[in-house]
């Protein structure tokens, strides 16, 4: 009986959402064009930021403060999980894989690092960026832990080192932001603060965007590695 | 009415239904994840323009899709991932404390 009530409620709500979308897709004549700001970004974005990837230009220039908040969310998640997870000994996966798995993972790890740093350093030229590259870095930690077990990454010491690296990423991001104030403009200012934007489309261009990408990548990679390390523990 | 929006609605309320009807905590977390995926799909749909290219302006372009919803989708993915991780940590903690994942039994045990 309860199931029928809930289904009816959900159907009513779904039809409401349907009509909302219908209105959204068929705007009346009174509603103005809502895409002015994205037109502005498309027209002036490359000239103002020096990055040809507009998503990165928005993330690390126009809305860089937002991105700092995003990195803070990951930091808070890492802190919460470290607080919640138990501090007992770990016995993760005593399973033995075939030699092919060990050799294959050992072979693939350096290439994954190259891919990660390619994604980070070309973040302002091609799809990718700090967050994506950081996730790939974290993937290497996950792979190592799944195949070789925890004992290969010496427990607490490596964890401390990783949280130190994460803090370095966050502090670097903030210091780059304060440089904008020091040079006489707002927090996280890029072109306005007189940083050299270079020629759009080259590797060394776009002012502070590649540096912010690097710090974000370091922070996200070490943060996600800590999260996995904390969640994977058993009794 | 375009079909993809209907898919968004179906996915969204599938997630809501999962959250309401399931007793298992892990399945509730999966429901939250489904809702989040539907919202990311909605953001991508809003930015979509027929015949537009990706917002990377390295050569001649005529029509570019809206870059702002894509940046917001990245934010949503990052925050959603952190949220799921925290929820799973809480579920692990609850299982260690009560020895069950069933919502009703946990409520009974707490009295």
Tab-separated table of C-alpha atoms in Angstrom:
chain	number	residue	atom	x	y	z
A	1	UNK	CA	0.000	0.000	0.000
A	2	UNK	CA	2.776	2.390	1.001
A	3	UNK	CA	4.538	1.622	-2.245
A	4	UNK	CA	1.529	2.793	-4.264
A	5	UNK	CA	1.326	6.076	-2.361
A	6	UNK	CA	5.012	6.754	-2.942
A	7	UNK	CA	4.731	5.864	-6.638
A	8	UNK	CA	1.798	8.271	-7.029
A	9	UNK	CA	3.691	11.040	-5.232
A	10	UNK	CA	6.733	10.511	-7.433
A	11	UNK	CA	4.603	10.539	-10.585
A	12	UNK	CA	3.027	13.858	-9.539
A	13	UNK	CA	6.433	15.400	-8.814
A	14	UNK	CA	7.816	14.081	-12.098
A	15	UNK	CA	4.988	15.663	-14.072
A	16	UNK	CA	5.656	18.981	-12.284
A	17	UNK	CA	9.312	18.778	-13.307
A	18	UNK	CA	8.216	17.919	-16.834
A	19	UNK	CA	6.178	21.125	-17.101
A	20	UNK	CA	9.058	23.131	-15.632
A	21	UNK	CA	11.338	21.862	-18.372
A	22	UNK	CA	8.638	22.535	-20.939
A	23	UNK	CA	8.516	26.186	-19.876
A	24	UNK	CA	12.291	26.332	-19.877
A	25	UNK	CA	12.476	25.085	-23.445
A	26	UNK	CA	9.715	27.317	-24.800
A	27	UNK	CA	10.448	30.779	-23.393
A	28	UNK	CA	7.792	33.441	-23.744
A	29	UNK	CA	8.480	36.717	-25.474
A	30	UNK	CA	8.958	38.583	-22.194
A	31	UNK	CA	11.999	36.599	-21.174
A	32	UNK	CA	15.280	38.075	-22.297
A	33	UNK	CA	18.217	36.138	-23.628
A	34	UNK	CA	19.953	34.490	-20.707
A	35	UNK	CA	23.198	33.583	-22.459
A	36	UNK	CA	24.796	37.030	-22.511
A	37	UNK	CA	27.580	36.176	-20.098
A	38	UNK	CA	28.636	33.037	-21.965
A	39	UNK	CA	28.689	35.051	-25.190
A	40	UNK	CA	31.006	37.472	-23.432
A	41	UNK	CA	33.268	34.608	-22.332
A	42	UNK	CA	33.375	33.138	-25.824
A	43	UNK	CA	34.173	36.503	-27.378
A	44	UNK	CA	36.698	37.901	-24.904
A	45	UNK	CA	37.784	34.838	-22.911
A	46	UNK	CA	40.872	33.926	-24.938
A	47	UNK	CA	42.122	37.515	-25.076
A	48	UNK	CA	41.586	38.177	-21.372
A	49	UNK	CA	42.949	34.965	-19.913
A	50	UNK	CA	45.328	33.607	-22.552
A	51	UNK	CA	43.836	30.108	-22.238
A	52	UNK	CA	42.181	28.634	-25.315
A	53	UNK	CA	40.244	26.098	-23.254
A	54	UNK	CA	37.332	28.198	-22.085
A	55	UNK	CA	36.237	25.790	-19.352
A	56	UNK	CA	39.665	26.100	-17.743
A	57	UNK	CA	39.559	29.866	-18.279
A	58	UNK	CA	36.304	30.030	-16.337
A	59	UNK	CA	37.411	27.600	-13.635
A	60	UNK	CA	40.832	29.103	-12.910
A	61	UNK	CA	40.413	32.737	-13.874
A	62	UNK	CA	36.888	34.119	-13.821
A	63	UNK	CA	35.737	31.798	-11.055
A	64	UNK	CA	39.026	30.825	-9.460
A	65	UNK	CA	37.666	31.648	-6.023
A	66	UNK	CA	34.957	29.047	-6.632
A	67	UNK	CA	37.645	26.505	-7.449
A	68	UNK	CA	39.423	27.302	-4.182
A	69	UNK	CA	36.164	26.488	-2.419
A	70	UNK	CA	35.919	23.250	-4.377
A	71	UNK	CA	39.412	22.229	-3.288
A	72	UNK	CA	38.397	23.067	0.268
A	73	UNK	CA	35.433	20.688	-0.043
A	74	UNK	CA	37.811	17.837	-0.899
A	75	UNK	CA	40.004	18.835	2.044
A	76	UNK	CA	37.004	18.757	4.396
A	77	UNK	CA	35.951	15.342	3.034
A	78	UNK	CA	39.463	14.006	3.660
A	79	UNK	CA	39.419	15.401	7.209
A	80	UNK	CA	35.979	13.931	7.950
A	81	UNK	CA	36.929	10.502	6.621
A	82	UNK	CA	40.214	10.501	8.540
A	83	UNK	CA	38.256	11.319	11.669
A	84	UNK	CA	35.645	8.596	11.070
A	85	UNK	CA	37.919	5.788	9.940
A	86	UNK	CA	39.330	3.486	12.551
A	87	UNK	CA	42.996	3.335	13.352
A	88	UNK	CA	43.256	-0.444	13.503
A	89	UNK	CA	45.722	-2.612	11.686
A	90	UNK	CA	45.070	-3.409	8.065
A	91	UNK	CA	44.922	-6.821	6.463
A	92	UNK	CA	43.715	-5.759	3.047
A	93	UNK	CA	43.611	-8.339	0.259
A	94	UNK	CA	45.928	-11.200	0.927
A	95	UNK	CA	44.859	-12.587	-2.423
A	96	UNK	CA	47.643	-13.481	-4.783
A	97	UNK	CA	47.239	-12.481	-8.386
A	98	UNK	CA	48.947	-14.112	-11.334
A	99	UNK	CA	52.362	-12.707	-12.356
A	100	UNK	CA	50.753	-11.063	-15.369
A	101	UNK	CA	48.849	-8.689	-13.094
A	102	UNK	CA	51.961	-7.681	-11.108
A	103	UNK	CA	54.054	-7.159	-14.228
A	104	UNK	CA	51.264	-5.361	-16.057
A	105	UNK	CA	50.608	-2.918	-13.214
A	106	UNK	CA	54.333	-2.236	-12.771
A	107	UNK	CA	54.554	-1.551	-16.488
A	108	UNK	CA	51.546	0.747	-16.653
A	109	UNK	CA	52.252	2.982	-13.622
A	110	UNK	CA	54.896	5.291	-15.221
A	111	UNK	CA	52.673	5.849	-18.238
A	112	UNK	CA	49.782	6.752	-15.963
A	113	UNK	CA	52.003	9.367	-14.305
A	114	UNK	CA	52.923	10.773	-17.728
A	115	UNK	CA	49.235	10.931	-18.649
A	116	UNK	CA	48.398	12.678	-15.376
A	117	UNK	CA	51.062	15.358	-15.762
A	118	UNK	CA	50.163	15.811	-19.415
A	119	UNK	CA	46.555	16.433	-18.392
A	120	UNK	CA	47.673	18.912	-15.727
A	121	UNK	CA	50.199	20.898	-17.766
A	122	UNK	CA	48.063	21.040	-20.921
A	123	UNK	CA	44.956	21.937	-18.934
A	124	UNK	CA	44.679	25.338	-20.574
A	125	UNK	CA	45.167	23.956	-24.103
A	126	UNK	CA	43.200	20.715	-24.263
A	127	UNK	CA	40.530	18.864	-22.303
A	128	UNK	CA	41.743	18.022	-18.835
A	129	UNK	CA	43.098	20.089	-16.017
A	130	UNK	CA	44.005	19.887	-12.378
A	131	UNK	CA	41.039	17.854	-11.198
A	132	UNK	CA	41.233	15.243	-13.946
A	133	UNK	CA	45.000	14.872	-13.620
A	134	UNK	CA	44.692	14.595	-9.864
A	135	UNK	CA	42.179	11.779	-10.215
A	136	UNK	CA	44.590	9.913	-12.524
A	137	UNK	CA	47.388	10.340	-9.938
A	138	UNK	CA	45.072	8.924	-7.282
A	139	UNK	CA	44.305	5.985	-9.613
A	140	UNK	CA	47.967	4.949	-9.539
A	141	UNK	CA	47.863	4.779	-5.742
A	142	UNK	CA	44.673	2.722	-5.897
A	143	UNK	CA	46.184	0.295	-8.413
A	144	UNK	CA	49.359	-0.146	-6.358
A	145	UNK	CA	47.378	-0.810	-3.210
A	146	UNK	CA	44.972	-3.240	-4.840
A	147	UNK	CA	47.695	-5.391	-6.390
A	148	UNK	CA	50.672	-5.208	-4.050
A	149	UNK	CA	48.730	-4.747	-0.834
A	150	UNK	CA	49.142	-2.106	1.801
A	151	UNK	CA	52.587	-3.225	2.963
A	152	UNK	CA	54.274	-1.721	-0.066
A	153	UNK	CA	53.244	1.781	0.888
A	154	UNK	CA	54.601	2.037	4.375
A	155	UNK	CA	51.414	2.946	6.269
A	156	UNK	CA	51.393	5.957	8.543
A	157	UNK	CA	54.576	7.579	7.337
A	158	UNK	CA	53.445	7.737	3.713
A	159	UNK	CA	50.071	8.975	4.906
A	160	UNK	CA	51.669	11.844	6.787
A	161	UNK	CA	53.798	12.693	3.779
A	162	UNK	CA	50.734	12.688	1.561
A	163	UNK	CA	48.745	14.985	3.812
A	164	UNK	CA	51.795	17.295	3.870
A	165	UNK	CA	51.753	17.320	0.048
A	166	UNK	CA	48.041	18.094	0.090
A	167	UNK	CA	48.572	21.028	2.443
A	168	UNK	CA	51.367	22.276	0.176
A	169	UNK	CA	48.930	22.263	-2.758
A	170	UNK	CA	46.347	24.292	-0.835
A	171	UNK	CA	48.902	26.788	0.485
A	172	UNK	CA	50.433	27.201	-2.977
A	173	UNK	CA	47.008	27.978	-4.420
A	174	UNK	CA	46.396	30.657	-1.789
A	175	UNK	CA	49.884	32.154	-2.187
A	176	UNK	CA	49.367	32.479	-5.947
A	177	UNK	CA	46.078	34.209	-5.146
A	178	UNK	CA	47.748	36.619	-2.721
A	179	UNK	CA	50.372	37.471	-5.370
A	180	UNK	CA	47.502	39.113	-7.240
A	181	UNK	CA	46.834	41.379	-4.228
A	182	UNK	CA	50.545	42.143	-3.867
A	183	UNK	CA	50.708	43.282	-7.475
A	184	UNK	CA	47.883	45.695	-6.929
A	185	UNK	CA	44.698	43.911	-7.973
A	186	UNK	CA	42.174	41.531	-6.460
A	187	UNK	CA	42.643	38.040	-5.018
A	188	UNK	CA	43.529	35.483	-7.742
A	189	UNK	CA	43.750	38.190	-10.427
A	190	UNK	CA	45.460	36.999	-13.590
A	191	UNK	CA	45.719	39.342	-16.538
A	192	UNK	CA	44.551	42.391	-14.610
A	193	UNK	CA	47.428	42.037	-12.141
A	194	UNK	CA	49.957	42.214	-14.952
A	195	UNK	CA	50.983	38.541	-15.172
A	196	UNK	CA	52.441	37.741	-18.580
A	197	UNK	CA	49.699	36.038	-20.567
A	198	UNK	CA	51.959	34.993	-23.447
A	199	UNK	CA	50.708	33.864	-26.829
A	200	UNK	CA	47.397	32.007	-26.595
A	201	UNK	CA	47.826	28.383	-27.612
A	202	UNK	CA	51.400	27.889	-26.415
A	203	UNK	CA	52.406	25.741	-23.466
A	204	UNK	CA	53.841	28.616	-21.420
A	205	UNK	CA	50.941	31.019	-21.550
A	206	UNK	CA	47.841	32.050	-19.633
A	207	UNK	CA	49.669	33.584	-16.653
A	208	UNK	CA	48.834	31.828	-13.375
A	209	UNK	CA	46.443	29.224	-14.809
A	210	UNK	CA	49.032	26.410	-15.310
A	211	UNK	CA	50.441	27.017	-11.820
A	212	UNK	CA	46.984	26.847	-10.267
A	213	UNK	CA	46.337	23.681	-12.303
A	214	UNK	CA	49.493	22.096	-10.901
A	215	UNK	CA	48.619	22.932	-7.296
A	216	UNK	CA	45.054	21.701	-7.755
A	217	UNK	CA	46.292	18.461	-9.317
A	218	UNK	CA	48.686	17.795	-6.438
A	219	UNK	CA	45.982	18.541	-3.913
A	220	UNK	CA	43.249	16.447	-5.524
A	221	UNK	CA	45.599	13.506	-6.196
A	222	UNK	CA	46.923	13.264	-2.657
A	223	UNK	CA	43.492	13.962	-1.172
A	224	UNK	CA	41.766	11.156	-3.079
A	225	UNK	CA	44.664	8.803	-2.288
A	226	UNK	CA	44.167	9.515	1.424
A	227	UNK	CA	40.407	8.920	1.096
A	228	UNK	CA	40.964	5.533	-0.555
A	229	UNK	CA	43.614	4.590	1.979
A	230	UNK	CA	41.259	5.361	4.842
A	231	UNK	CA	38.227	3.596	3.353
A	232	UNK	CA	40.064	0.418	2.368
A	233	UNK	CA	40.945	-0.591	5.923
A	234	UNK	CA	39.306	-3.654	7.385
A	235	UNK	CA	38.916	-4.653	11.005
B	1	UNK	CA	9.798	18.356	-25.867
B	2	UNK	CA	13.165	16.797	-26.403
B	3	UNK	CA	13.667	13.214	-25.315
B	4	UNK	CA	16.884	13.773	-23.263
B	5	UNK	CA	15.010	15.924	-20.760
B	6	UNK	CA	12.580	13.061	-20.206
B	7	UNK	CA	15.583	10.816	-19.521
B	8	UNK	CA	16.781	13.357	-16.931
B	9	UNK	CA	13.384	13.304	-15.216
B	10	UNK	CA	13.239	9.496	-15.230
B	11	UNK	CA	16.770	9.178	-13.808
B	12	UNK	CA	16.123	11.818	-11.143
B	13	UNK	CA	12.964	10.192	-9.831
B	14	UNK	CA	14.457	6.715	-10.149
B	15	UNK	CA	17.098	7.923	-7.704
B	16	UNK	CA	14.487	9.474	-5.397
B	17	UNK	CA	12.483	6.215	-5.477
B	18	UNK	CA	15.628	4.265	-4.612
B	19	UNK	CA	16.324	6.544	-1.664
B	20	UNK	CA	12.773	6.286	-0.310
B	21	UNK	CA	12.010	2.618	-0.863
B	22	UNK	CA	15.237	0.832	0.009
B	23	UNK	CA	16.130	-0.262	3.513
B	24	UNK	CA	19.772	-0.952	2.774
B	25	UNK	CA	22.100	1.962	3.483
B	26	UNK	CA	24.472	1.144	0.624
B	27	UNK	CA	21.543	1.189	-1.808
B	28	UNK	CA	20.482	4.592	-0.465
B	29	UNK	CA	23.974	5.898	-1.220
B	30	UNK	CA	23.647	4.486	-4.741
B	31	UNK	CA	20.330	6.344	-5.080
B	32	UNK	CA	21.991	9.641	-4.149
B	33	UNK	CA	24.610	8.915	-6.795
B	34	UNK	CA	21.912	8.323	-9.441
B	35	UNK	CA	20.252	11.668	-8.609
B	36	UNK	CA	23.614	13.390	-8.931
B	37	UNK	CA	24.250	11.805	-12.355
B	38	UNK	CA	20.890	13.017	-13.614
B	39	UNK	CA	21.716	16.573	-12.546
B	40	UNK	CA	25.085	16.453	-14.348
B	41	UNK	CA	23.273	15.222	-17.457
B	42	UNK	CA	20.883	18.175	-17.131
B	43	UNK	CA	23.797	20.636	-16.939
B	44	UNK	CA	25.335	19.184	-20.091
B	45	UNK	CA	21.950	19.317	-21.855
B	46	UNK	CA	21.492	22.999	-20.998
B	47	UNK	CA	24.873	23.851	-22.513
B	48	UNK	CA	24.261	21.818	-25.662
B	49	UNK	CA	23.743	23.518	-29.011
B	50	UNK	CA	23.147	21.573	-32.201
B	51	UNK	CA	26.258	21.664	-34.369
B	52	UNK	CA	28.387	23.395	-31.751
B	53	UNK	CA	31.995	22.444	-31.061
B	54	UNK	CA	33.733	22.007	-27.716
B	55	UNK	CA	34.723	25.322	-26.057
B	56	UNK	CA	38.382	25.060	-27.060
B	57	UNK	CA	39.058	27.912	-29.448
B	58	UNK	CA	42.249	26.802	-31.174
B	59	UNK	CA	40.999	27.070	-34.752
B	60	UNK	CA	38.188	28.620	-36.739
B	61	UNK	CA	34.864	28.074	-35.087
B	62	UNK	CA	31.315	28.961	-35.904
B	63	UNK	CA	29.226	27.831	-32.987
B	64	UNK	CA	30.585	26.937	-29.549
B	65	UNK	CA	28.617	25.224	-26.809
B	66	UNK	CA	28.066	27.162	-23.598
B	67	UNK	CA	31.183	26.721	-21.372
B	68	UNK	CA	29.665	27.817	-18.041
B	69	UNK	CA	27.467	24.750	-17.361
B	70	UNK	CA	30.447	22.529	-18.153
B	71	UNK	CA	32.537	24.289	-15.502
B	72	UNK	CA	29.636	23.935	-13.058
B	73	UNK	CA	29.329	20.240	-13.953
B	74	UNK	CA	32.977	19.788	-12.964
B	75	UNK	CA	32.215	21.406	-9.609
B	76	UNK	CA	29.210	19.121	-9.181
B	77	UNK	CA	31.264	16.007	-9.977
B	78	UNK	CA	34.002	16.901	-7.473
B	79	UNK	CA	31.604	17.762	-4.674
B	80	UNK	CA	29.429	14.724	-5.413
B	81	UNK	CA	32.453	12.429	-5.241
B	82	UNK	CA	33.523	13.847	-1.878
B	83	UNK	CA	29.958	13.531	-0.601
B	84	UNK	CA	29.698	9.864	-1.612
B	85	UNK	CA	33.045	9.141	0.061
B	86	UNK	CA	31.938	10.727	3.335
B	87	UNK	CA	28.609	8.863	3.222
B	88	UNK	CA	30.354	5.529	2.667
B	89	UNK	CA	32.683	6.221	5.596
B	90	UNK	CA	29.630	6.885	7.767
B	91	UNK	CA	28.009	3.648	6.541
B	92	UNK	CA	31.150	1.694	7.475
B	93	UNK	CA	31.060	3.285	10.929
B	94	UNK	CA	27.358	2.415	11.368
B	95	UNK	CA	27.930	-1.190	10.307
B	96	UNK	CA	30.766	-1.580	12.806
B	97	UNK	CA	28.616	-0.152	15.597
B	98	UNK	CA	25.284	-1.917	14.945
B	99	UNK	CA	26.248	-4.910	12.847
B	100	UNK	CA	23.522	-4.309	10.267
B	101	UNK	CA	22.796	-2.089	7.293
B	102	UNK	CA	19.000	-2.220	7.540
B	103	UNK	CA	17.555	1.190	8.417
B	104	UNK	CA	14.603	-0.201	10.403
B	105	UNK	CA	16.761	-2.486	12.532
B	106	UNK	CA	19.161	0.355	13.305
B	107	UNK	CA	16.229	2.482	14.419
B	108	UNK	CA	14.975	-0.364	16.622
B	109	UNK	CA	18.389	-0.876	18.188
B	110	UNK	CA	18.639	2.794	19.073
B	111	UNK	CA	15.247	2.534	20.808
